[in-house]
Amino acid sequence: MELWYTEEWTDNVRFSIKTDRHLFSGKSEFQTVDVFESKEYGRFLTLDGLMMVTEKDEFIYHDMIVHVPMATNPNIKRALVIGGGDGGTVRELSRYSTIEKIDMVEIDKMVVDVSRDYIDICACKLDDSRVNLYYEDGVAFIKNSKDKSYDLIIVDSTDPVGPGEGLFSVDFYNDCYRVLSDDGILVNQNETPYFESYAREMKRANNKISSIFPITKVYQAHIPTYPSGHWLFGFASKKFDPIKDQNREAWESLNLKTKYYNSDIHVGAFMLPQYVKDMLNED
Ligand code: SAM
């Protein structure tokens, strides 16, 4: 019998992957956690029936959430990841020898444990000596963090429902601003603009961040297993413009081998389709 993983992208659209094995299924205090194995996408992790990472396309999301801010400010030394339990964001950050501290705050320990057991391609750097893991709510963690204690905050969260909801609130973004250094950068995953229900959330998050940070921009990537495949990220900073201040030379001198990110796509990713620009500009 064929086994298919099917996820509802909207009430009227579904996405399916033929799977070979259902490797793990569990229920934590916060969500249901599943891992499947498939021919096309390798192993993949889902939370509450929504795709988080696949072995085949995780590099796109993790490259774009990490290297865009790092190539804008090569002096980032103290990084905070909120969510990100699969470990992919920490893995990419750990490639920078200039980073001294990587704190990761994941609300659900089960996600980290399961990723360590089944998705090693992402979790492989969680034991780096610079990494500190905290199992708590990112909203509370940041509320209790000292002013200007991080140079980079990456919100690698689930969607704005369930445990992820507070990570899309004005209070949370205000705390991010307070906790970031004067040349600090905030990056968050920002949903798809293509389907209306997700786009509404993206627009709301963007309005909130723009009311707090002087520099805000939206950039995009093609992520085949996320709804519609067209995904957005938010970039916010007190000082740096990601295009004008892109430090091509410094980043290229590091010789990091990346599979999606490069210095050209850094700029190209900020060139948005007209319908997305219109959406962001409308009141
Ligand atoms: N790449 C993924 C995506 O965009 O679909 C995100 C992956 S990562 C697994 C998201 C993580 O955020 C989950 O493990 C979830 O438990 C965590 N998370 C959700 N709400 C959180 C909160 N309030 N504080 C800390 N972590 C949270």
mmCIF file of C-alpha atoms and ligand atoms in Angstrom:
data_model
loop_
_atom_site.group_PDB
_atom_site.id
_atom_site.type_symbol
_atom_site.label_atom_id
_atom_site.label_comp_id
_atom_site.label_asym_id
_atom_site.label_seq_id
_atom_site.Cartn_x
_atom_site.Cartn_y
_atom_site.Cartn_z
ATOM 1 C CA MET A 1 0.000 0.000 0.000
ATOM 2 C CA GLU A 2 1.298 3.475 -0.876
ATOM 3 C CA LEU A 3 1.867 5.885 2.006
ATOM 4 C CA TRP A 4 1.396 9.589 1.261
ATOM 5 C CA TYR A 5 2.047 12.565 3.555
ATOM 6 C CA THR A 6 -0.548 15.218 2.762
ATOM 7 C CA GLU A 7 -0.558 18.733 4.145
ATOM 8 C CA GLU A 8 -3.306 21.344 3.796
ATOM 9 C CA TRP A 9 -1.872 24.554 2.404
ATOM 10 C CA THR A 10 -5.292 26.222 2.350
ATOM 11 C CA ASP A 11 -8.877 24.979 2.644
ATOM 12 C CA ASN A 12 -8.730 24.314 -1.100
ATOM 13 C CA VAL A 13 -5.127 23.302 -1.771
ATOM 14 C CA ARG A 14 -3.164 20.277 -0.581
ATOM 15 C CA PHE A 15 0.453 19.215 -1.040
ATOM 16 C CA SER A 16 1.514 15.546 -0.959
ATOM 17 C CA ILE A 17 4.768 13.599 -0.822
ATOM 18 C CA LYS A 18 4.979 9.845 -1.354
ATOM 19 C CA THR A 19 6.759 8.393 1.658
ATOM 20 C CA ASP A 20 8.597 5.145 2.303
ATOM 21 C CA ARG A 21 8.434 5.113 6.096
ATOM 22 C CA HIS A 22 6.876 6.935 9.015
ATOM 23 C CA LEU A 23 9.946 7.043 11.255
ATOM 24 C CA PHE A 24 8.582 8.862 14.291
ATOM 25 C CA SER A 25 5.306 10.133 15.673
ATOM 26 C CA GLY A 26 4.942 11.789 19.064
ATOM 27 C CA LYS A 27 2.886 14.337 20.942
ATOM 28 C CA SER A 28 4.660 16.905 23.091
ATOM 29 C CA GLU A 29 3.113 19.405 25.465
ATOM 30 C CA PHE A 30 3.022 21.867 22.541
ATOM 31 C CA GLN A 31 2.442 20.006 19.251
ATOM 32 C CA THR A 32 2.524 16.735 17.318
ATOM 33 C CA VAL A 33 5.935 15.852 15.931
ATOM 34 C CA ASP A 34 6.428 13.502 12.966
ATOM 35 C CA VAL A 35 9.347 12.370 10.843
ATOM 36 C CA PHE A 36 8.921 10.638 7.475
ATOM 37 C CA GLU A 37 11.310 9.229 4.928
ATOM 38 C CA SER A 38 10.744 9.778 1.208
ATOM 39 C CA LYS A 39 12.574 9.215 -2.069
ATOM 40 C CA GLU A 40 12.201 12.748 -3.390
ATOM 41 C CA TYR A 41 12.847 14.866 -0.286
ATOM 42 C CA GLY A 42 14.758 12.474 1.965
ATOM 43 C CA ARG A 43 13.734 12.646 5.624
ATOM 44 C CA PHE A 44 11.392 15.419 6.683
ATOM 45 C CA LEU A 45 10.084 16.830 9.962
ATOM 46 C CA THR A 46 6.536 18.106 10.415
ATOM 47 C CA LEU A 47 4.857 19.837 13.381
ATOM 48 C CA ASP A 48 1.061 19.676 13.692
ATOM 49 C CA GLY A 49 0.941 18.452 10.088
ATOM 50 C CA LEU A 50 2.986 21.366 8.699
ATOM 51 C CA MET A 51 6.343 21.028 6.983
ATOM 52 C CA MET A 52 9.348 22.318 8.942
ATOM 53 C CA VAL A 53 12.396 20.915 7.147
ATOM 54 C CA THR A 54 13.205 18.366 4.465
ATOM 55 C CA GLU A 55 16.700 17.035 3.873
ATOM 56 C CA LYS A 56 16.451 18.081 0.229
ATOM 57 C CA ASP A 57 15.509 21.760 0.457
ATOM 58 C CA GLU A 58 16.409 22.865 4.028
ATOM 59 C CA PHE A 59 19.602 24.505 2.711
ATOM 60 C CA ILE A 60 17.597 27.216 0.967
ATOM 61 C CA TYR A 61 15.789 28.398 4.102
ATOM 62 C CA HIS A 62 18.842 28.144 6.365
ATOM 63 C CA ASP A 63 21.191 29.848 3.897
ATOM 64 C CA MET A 64 18.839 32.762 3.477
ATOM 65 C CA ILE A 65 17.951 33.244 7.129
ATOM 66 C CA VAL A 66 21.637 33.263 8.197
ATOM 67 C CA HIS A 67 23.921 34.515 5.423
ATOM 68 C CA VAL A 68 21.914 37.626 4.502
ATOM 69 C CA PRO A 69 22.437 39.259 7.936
ATOM 70 C CA MET A 70 25.974 37.850 8.308
ATOM 71 C CA ALA A 71 27.057 39.313 4.959
ATOM 72 C CA THR A 72 25.544 42.658 5.965
ATOM 73 C CA ASN A 73 27.342 42.911 9.308
ATOM 74 C CA PRO A 74 30.429 40.656 9.489
ATOM 75 C CA ASN A 75 31.061 41.857 13.070
ATOM 76 C CA ILE A 76 28.159 39.903 14.551
ATOM 77 C CA LYS A 77 29.505 38.106 17.622
ATOM 78 C CA ARG A 78 26.482 37.299 19.798
ATOM 79 C CA ALA A 79 23.575 35.538 18.066
ATOM 80 C CA LEU A 80 20.188 34.483 19.406
ATOM 81 C CA VAL A 81 17.996 31.949 17.574
ATOM 82 C CA ILE A 82 14.377 31.760 18.679
ATOM 83 C CA GLY A 83 12.726 28.466 17.711
ATOM 84 C CA GLY A 84 14.883 26.648 15.165
ATOM 85 C CA GLY A 85 14.716 23.323 17.044
ATOM 86 C CA ASP A 86 15.819 21.297 14.018
ATOM 87 C CA GLY A 87 19.250 22.962 14.348
ATOM 88 C CA GLY A 88 19.731 24.092 10.725
ATOM 89 C CA THR A 89 20.049 27.784 11.594
ATOM 90 C CA VAL A 90 22.592 27.045 14.331
ATOM 91 C CA ARG A 91 24.539 24.866 11.876
ATOM 92 C CA GLU A 92 24.896 27.737 9.406
ATOM 93 C CA LEU A 93 25.792 30.262 12.153
ATOM 94 C CA SER A 94 28.434 27.904 13.516
ATOM 95 C CA ARG A 95 30.348 28.188 10.218
ATOM 96 C CA TYR A 96 31.449 31.714 11.190
ATOM 97 C CA SER A 97 34.513 31.533 13.424
ATOM 98 C CA THR A 98 33.924 35.206 14.309
ATOM 99 C CA ILE A 99 30.716 34.368 16.186
ATOM 100 C CA GLU A 100 31.466 33.919 19.882
ATOM 101 C CA LYS A 101 28.092 32.887 21.265
ATOM 102 C CA ILE A 102 24.975 31.252 19.795
ATOM 103 C CA ASP A 103 22.005 31.006 22.145
ATOM 104 C CA MET A 104 19.042 28.959 20.908
ATOM 105 C CA VAL A 105 15.686 29.171 22.682
ATOM 106 C CA GLU A 106 13.330 26.394 21.633
ATOM 107 C CA ILE A 107 10.042 25.924 23.464
ATOM 108 C CA ASP A 108 9.783 22.211 22.637
ATOM 109 C CA LYS A 109 12.612 19.872 23.648
ATOM 110 C CA MET A 110 11.006 17.040 21.676
ATOM 111 C CA VAL A 111 11.760 18.850 18.399
ATOM 112 C CA VAL A 112 15.466 19.029 19.287
ATOM 113 C CA ASP A 113 15.627 15.415 20.498
ATOM 114 C CA VAL A 114 13.854 14.097 17.403
ATOM 115 C CA SER A 115 16.049 16.169 15.075
ATOM 116 C CA ARG A 116 19.166 14.836 16.788
ATOM 117 C CA ASP A 117 17.840 11.286 16.307
ATOM 118 C CA TYR A 118 16.571 11.564 12.717
ATOM 119 C CA ILE A 119 17.644 14.803 10.961
ATOM 120 C CA ASP A 120 21.353 14.909 11.679
ATOM 121 C CA ILE A 121 21.967 17.003 8.570
ATOM 122 C CA CYS A 122 20.386 19.905 10.543
ATOM 123 C CA ALA A 123 21.156 19.015 14.174
ATOM 124 C CA CYS A 124 24.843 18.231 13.604
ATOM 125 C CA LYS A 125 26.231 21.437 15.174
ATOM 126 C CA LEU A 126 24.021 21.711 18.249
ATOM 127 C CA ASP A 127 26.950 20.488 20.356
ATOM 128 C CA ASP A 128 29.315 23.230 19.148
ATOM 129 C CA SER A 129 30.997 24.728 22.245
ATOM 130 C CA ARG A 130 29.599 28.201 21.453
ATOM 131 C CA VAL A 131 25.994 26.941 21.441
ATOM 132 C CA ASN A 132 23.768 27.256 24.523
ATOM 133 C CA LEU A 133 20.350 25.584 24.383
ATOM 134 C CA TYR A 134 17.411 26.903 26.421
ATOM 135 C CA TYR A 135 14.102 25.074 26.482
ATOM 136 C CA GLU A 136 11.627 27.863 27.116
ATOM 137 C CA ASP A 137 9.261 30.313 25.458
ATOM 138 C CA GLY A 138 11.179 32.792 23.304
ATOM 139 C CA VAL A 139 8.773 35.566 24.301
ATOM 140 C CA ALA A 140 9.650 35.199 28.003
ATOM 141 C CA PHE A 141 13.341 34.644 27.268
ATOM 142 C CA ILE A 142 13.667 37.901 25.413
ATOM 143 C CA LYS A 143 11.662 39.799 27.999
ATOM 144 C CA ASN A 144 14.249 38.729 30.585
ATOM 145 C CA SER A 145 17.298 39.431 28.381
ATOM 146 C CA LYS A 146 19.533 42.431 29.056
ATOM 147 C CA ASP A 147 19.528 45.545 26.833
ATOM 148 C CA LYS A 148 21.868 45.323 23.825
ATOM 149 C CA SER A 149 22.957 41.785 24.656
ATOM 150 C CA TYR A 150 22.811 40.389 21.070
ATOM 151 C CA ASP A 151 24.045 41.536 17.652
ATOM 152 C CA LEU A 152 21.695 39.242 15.735
ATOM 153 C CA ILE A 153 18.287 37.769 16.513
ATOM 154 C CA ILE A 154 16.884 35.137 14.141
ATOM 155 C CA VAL A 155 13.256 34.208 14.662
ATOM 156 C CA ASP A 156 13.097 30.723 13.149
ATOM 157 C CA SER A 157 9.582 30.006 14.286
ATOM 158 C CA THR A 158 6.465 28.100 13.370
ATOM 159 C CA ASP A 159 3.479 30.046 11.983
ATOM 160 C CA PRO A 160 1.638 32.617 14.134
ATOM 161 C CA VAL A 161 -0.703 30.030 15.687
ATOM 162 C CA GLY A 162 -0.169 27.949 18.835
ATOM 163 C CA PRO A 163 3.219 28.404 20.548
ATOM 164 C CA GLY A 164 4.497 30.634 17.732
ATOM 165 C CA GLU A 165 1.783 33.291 18.118
ATOM 166 C CA GLY A 166 3.606 35.523 20.621
ATOM 167 C CA LEU A 167 6.640 35.697 18.310
ATOM 168 C CA PHE A 168 4.600 37.848 15.920
ATOM 169 C CA SER A 169 3.464 40.454 18.532
ATOM 170 C CA VAL A 170 4.402 44.134 18.952
ATOM 171 C CA ASP A 171 5.620 43.498 22.520
ATOM 172 C CA PHE A 172 7.969 40.816 21.260
ATOM 173 C CA TYR A 173 9.385 43.037 18.488
ATOM 174 C CA ASN A 174 9.849 45.887 21.009
ATOM 175 C CA ASP A 175 11.856 43.534 23.194
ATOM 176 C CA CYS A 176 13.940 42.462 20.178
ATOM 177 C CA TYR A 177 14.758 46.134 19.534
ATOM 178 C CA ARG A 178 15.794 46.687 23.158
ATOM 179 C CA VAL A 179 17.917 43.524 23.328
ATOM 180 C CA LEU A 180 19.794 44.247 20.072
ATOM 181 C CA SER A 181 23.045 46.229 20.003
ATOM 182 C CA ASP A 182 23.139 49.543 18.088
ATOM 183 C CA ASP A 183 24.234 47.751 14.931
ATOM 184 C CA GLY A 184 21.969 44.764 15.605
ATOM 185 C CA ILE A 185 19.860 42.913 13.022
ATOM 186 C CA LEU A 186 16.571 41.025 13.385
ATOM 187 C CA VAL A 187 15.566 38.445 10.772
ATOM 188 C CA ASN A 188 12.327 36.508 10.846
ATOM 189 C CA GLN A 189 10.541 33.990 8.657
ATOM 190 C CA ASN A 190 7.636 35.814 7.147
ATOM 191 C CA GLU A 191 5.240 33.369 5.454
ATOM 192 C CA THR A 192 4.171 33.265 1.800
ATOM 193 C CA PRO A 193 2.643 36.262 0.021
ATOM 194 C CA TYR A 194 0.839 33.989 -2.436
ATOM 195 C CA PHE A 195 -2.074 32.616 -0.391
ATOM 196 C CA GLU A 196 -4.264 35.228 1.239
ATOM 197 C CA SER A 197 -4.437 33.718 4.733
ATOM 198 C CA TYR A 198 -0.631 33.624 5.059
ATOM 199 C CA ALA A 199 -0.165 36.988 3.325
ATOM 200 C CA ARG A 200 -2.404 38.688 5.886
ATOM 201 C CA GLU A 201 -0.099 37.491 8.681
ATOM 202 C CA MET A 202 3.000 38.527 6.743
ATOM 203 C CA LYS A 203 1.597 42.004 6.248
ATOM 204 C CA ARG A 204 0.610 42.352 9.902
ATOM 205 C CA ALA A 205 4.059 41.243 11.101
ATOM 206 C CA ASN A 206 5.708 43.623 8.682
ATOM 207 C CA ASN A 207 3.632 46.609 9.800
ATOM 208 C CA LYS A 208 4.499 45.931 13.430
ATOM 209 C CA ILE A 209 8.246 45.636 12.774
ATOM 210 C CA SER A 210 8.244 48.775 10.589
ATOM 211 C CA SER A 211 6.670 50.781 13.403
ATOM 212 C CA ILE A 212 9.644 49.911 15.664
ATOM 213 C CA PHE A 213 12.815 49.592 13.536
ATOM 214 C CA PRO A 214 14.120 52.465 11.334
ATOM 215 C CA ILE A 215 15.266 50.096 8.568
ATOM 216 C CA THR A 216 13.013 47.250 7.460
ATOM 217 C CA LYS A 217 13.041 45.238 4.254
ATOM 218 C CA VAL A 218 11.439 42.055 2.971
ATOM 219 C CA TYR A 219 13.295 39.451 0.930
ATOM 220 C CA GLN A 220 12.328 36.191 -0.731
ATOM 221 C CA ALA A 221 13.463 32.684 -1.572
ATOM 222 C CA HIS A 222 12.087 29.740 -3.461
ATOM 223 C CA ILE A 223 11.400 26.929 -0.990
ATOM 224 C CA PRO A 224 9.627 24.078 -2.807
ATOM 225 C CA THR A 225 8.060 22.371 0.241
ATOM 226 C CA TYR A 226 6.577 25.477 1.906
ATOM 227 C CA PRO A 227 3.097 26.668 0.892
ATOM 228 C CA SER A 228 3.202 27.926 -2.718
ATOM 229 C CA GLY A 229 7.026 27.601 -2.756
ATOM 230 C CA HIS A 230 7.398 31.394 -2.555
ATOM 231 C CA TRP A 231 8.634 32.369 0.900
ATOM 232 C CA LEU A 232 9.432 35.715 2.508
ATOM 233 C CA PHE A 233 11.795 36.814 5.265
ATOM 234 C CA GLY A 234 11.802 40.088 7.195
ATOM 235 C CA PHE A 235 15.026 42.038 7.767
ATOM 236 C CA ALA A 236 15.075 44.815 10.384
ATOM 237 C CA SER A 237 17.961 46.844 11.727
ATOM 238 C CA LYS A 238 18.822 49.954 13.719
ATOM 239 C CA LYS A 239 21.665 50.849 11.372
ATOM 240 C CA PHE A 240 22.292 48.579 8.394
ATOM 241 C CA ASP A 241 20.582 48.561 5.025
ATOM 242 C CA PRO A 242 21.032 45.015 3.677
ATOM 243 C CA ILE A 243 21.739 46.192 0.122
ATOM 244 C CA LYS A 244 23.701 49.433 0.621
ATOM 245 C CA ASP A 245 25.723 47.921 3.445
ATOM 246 C CA GLN A 246 26.221 44.462 1.970
ATOM 247 C CA ASN A 247 29.860 43.579 2.643
ATOM 248 C CA ARG A 248 30.529 41.437 -0.418
ATOM 249 C CA GLU A 249 34.285 41.385 -0.012
ATOM 250 C CA ALA A 250 34.306 40.387 3.637
ATOM 251 C CA TRP A 251 31.775 37.603 3.040
ATOM 252 C CA GLU A 252 33.463 36.245 -0.079
ATOM 253 C CA SER A 253 36.864 36.229 1.645
ATOM 254 C CA LEU A 254 35.470 33.665 4.106
ATOM 255 C CA ASN A 255 35.171 31.134 1.267
ATOM 256 C CA LEU A 256 32.110 29.470 2.738
ATOM 257 C CA LYS A 257 30.692 26.894 0.355
ATOM 258 C CA THR A 258 26.976 27.633 0.125
ATOM 259 C CA LYS A 259 24.444 25.904 -2.078
ATOM 260 C CA TYR A 260 21.814 28.660 -2.429
ATOM 261 C CA TYR A 261 23.159 31.941 -1.045
ATOM 262 C CA ASN A 262 25.702 33.998 -2.987
ATOM 263 C CA SER A 263 26.508 37.706 -3.159
ATOM 264 C CA ASP A 264 24.261 38.251 -6.191
ATOM 265 C CA ILE A 265 21.223 36.528 -4.753
ATOM 266 C CA HIS A 266 21.729 38.649 -1.614
ATOM 267 C CA VAL A 267 20.724 41.675 -3.691
ATOM 268 C CA GLY A 268 18.298 39.879 -6.003
ATOM 269 C CA ALA A 269 16.286 38.478 -3.102
ATOM 270 C CA PHE A 270 15.220 42.010 -2.129
ATOM 271 C CA MET A 271 13.802 42.685 -5.642
ATOM 272 C CA LEU A 272 10.183 41.787 -5.024
ATOM 273 C CA PRO A 273 7.431 41.011 -7.536
ATOM 274 C CA GLN A 274 5.014 43.883 -8.066
ATOM 275 C CA TYR A 275 2.071 42.197 -6.326
ATOM 276 C CA VAL A 276 4.179 41.745 -3.182
ATOM 277 C CA LYS A 277 5.341 45.375 -3.256
ATOM 278 C CA ASP A 278 1.727 46.487 -3.659
ATOM 279 C CA MET A 279 0.690 44.293 -0.752
ATOM 280 C CA LEU A 280 3.389 45.740 1.495
ATOM 281 C CA ASN A 281 2.536 49.318 0.509
ATOM 282 C CA GLU A 282 -1.212 49.133 0.940
ATOM 283 C CA ASP A 283 -2.680 50.443 4.234
HETATM 284 N N1 SAM B 1 11.893 26.308 9.190
HETATM 285 C C1 SAM B 1 10.654 26.216 9.832
HETATM 286 C C2 SAM B 1 9.497 26.860 9.162
HETATM 287 O O1 SAM B 1 9.531 28.056 8.825
HETATM 288 O O2 SAM B 1 8.500 26.162 8.975
HETATM 289 C C3 SAM B 1 10.745 26.527 11.289
HETATM 290 C C4 SAM B 1 11.405 25.360 11.904
HETATM 291 S S1 SAM B 1 11.665 25.302 13.590
HETATM 292 C C5 SAM B 1 11.421 23.579 13.823
HETATM 293 C C6 SAM B 1 10.335 26.146 14.390
HETATM 294 C C7 SAM B 1 10.376 25.942 15.881
HETATM 295 O O3 SAM B 1 9.846 27.069 16.563
HETATM 296 C C8 SAM B 1 9.571 24.742 16.385
HETATM 297 O O4 SAM B 1 10.442 23.731 16.793
HETATM 298 C C9 SAM B 1 8.738 25.297 17.542
HETATM 299 O O5 SAM B 1 8.671 24.420 18.645
HETATM 300 C C10 SAM B 1 9.483 26.581 17.851
HETATM 301 N N2 SAM B 1 8.664 27.594 18.543
HETATM 302 C C11 SAM B 1 7.384 27.929 18.291
HETATM 303 N N3 SAM B 1 6.979 28.868 19.170
HETATM 304 C C12 SAM B 1 8.031 29.141 19.980
HETATM 305 C C13 SAM B 1 8.228 30.020 21.075
HETATM 306 N N4 SAM B 1 7.241 30.806 21.514
HETATM 307 N N5 SAM B 1 9.448 30.039 21.674
HETATM 308 C C14 SAM B 1 10.460 29.236 21.241
HETATM 309 N N6 SAM B 1 10.307 28.375 20.208
HETATM 310 C C15 SAM B 1 9.121 28.325 19.586
#
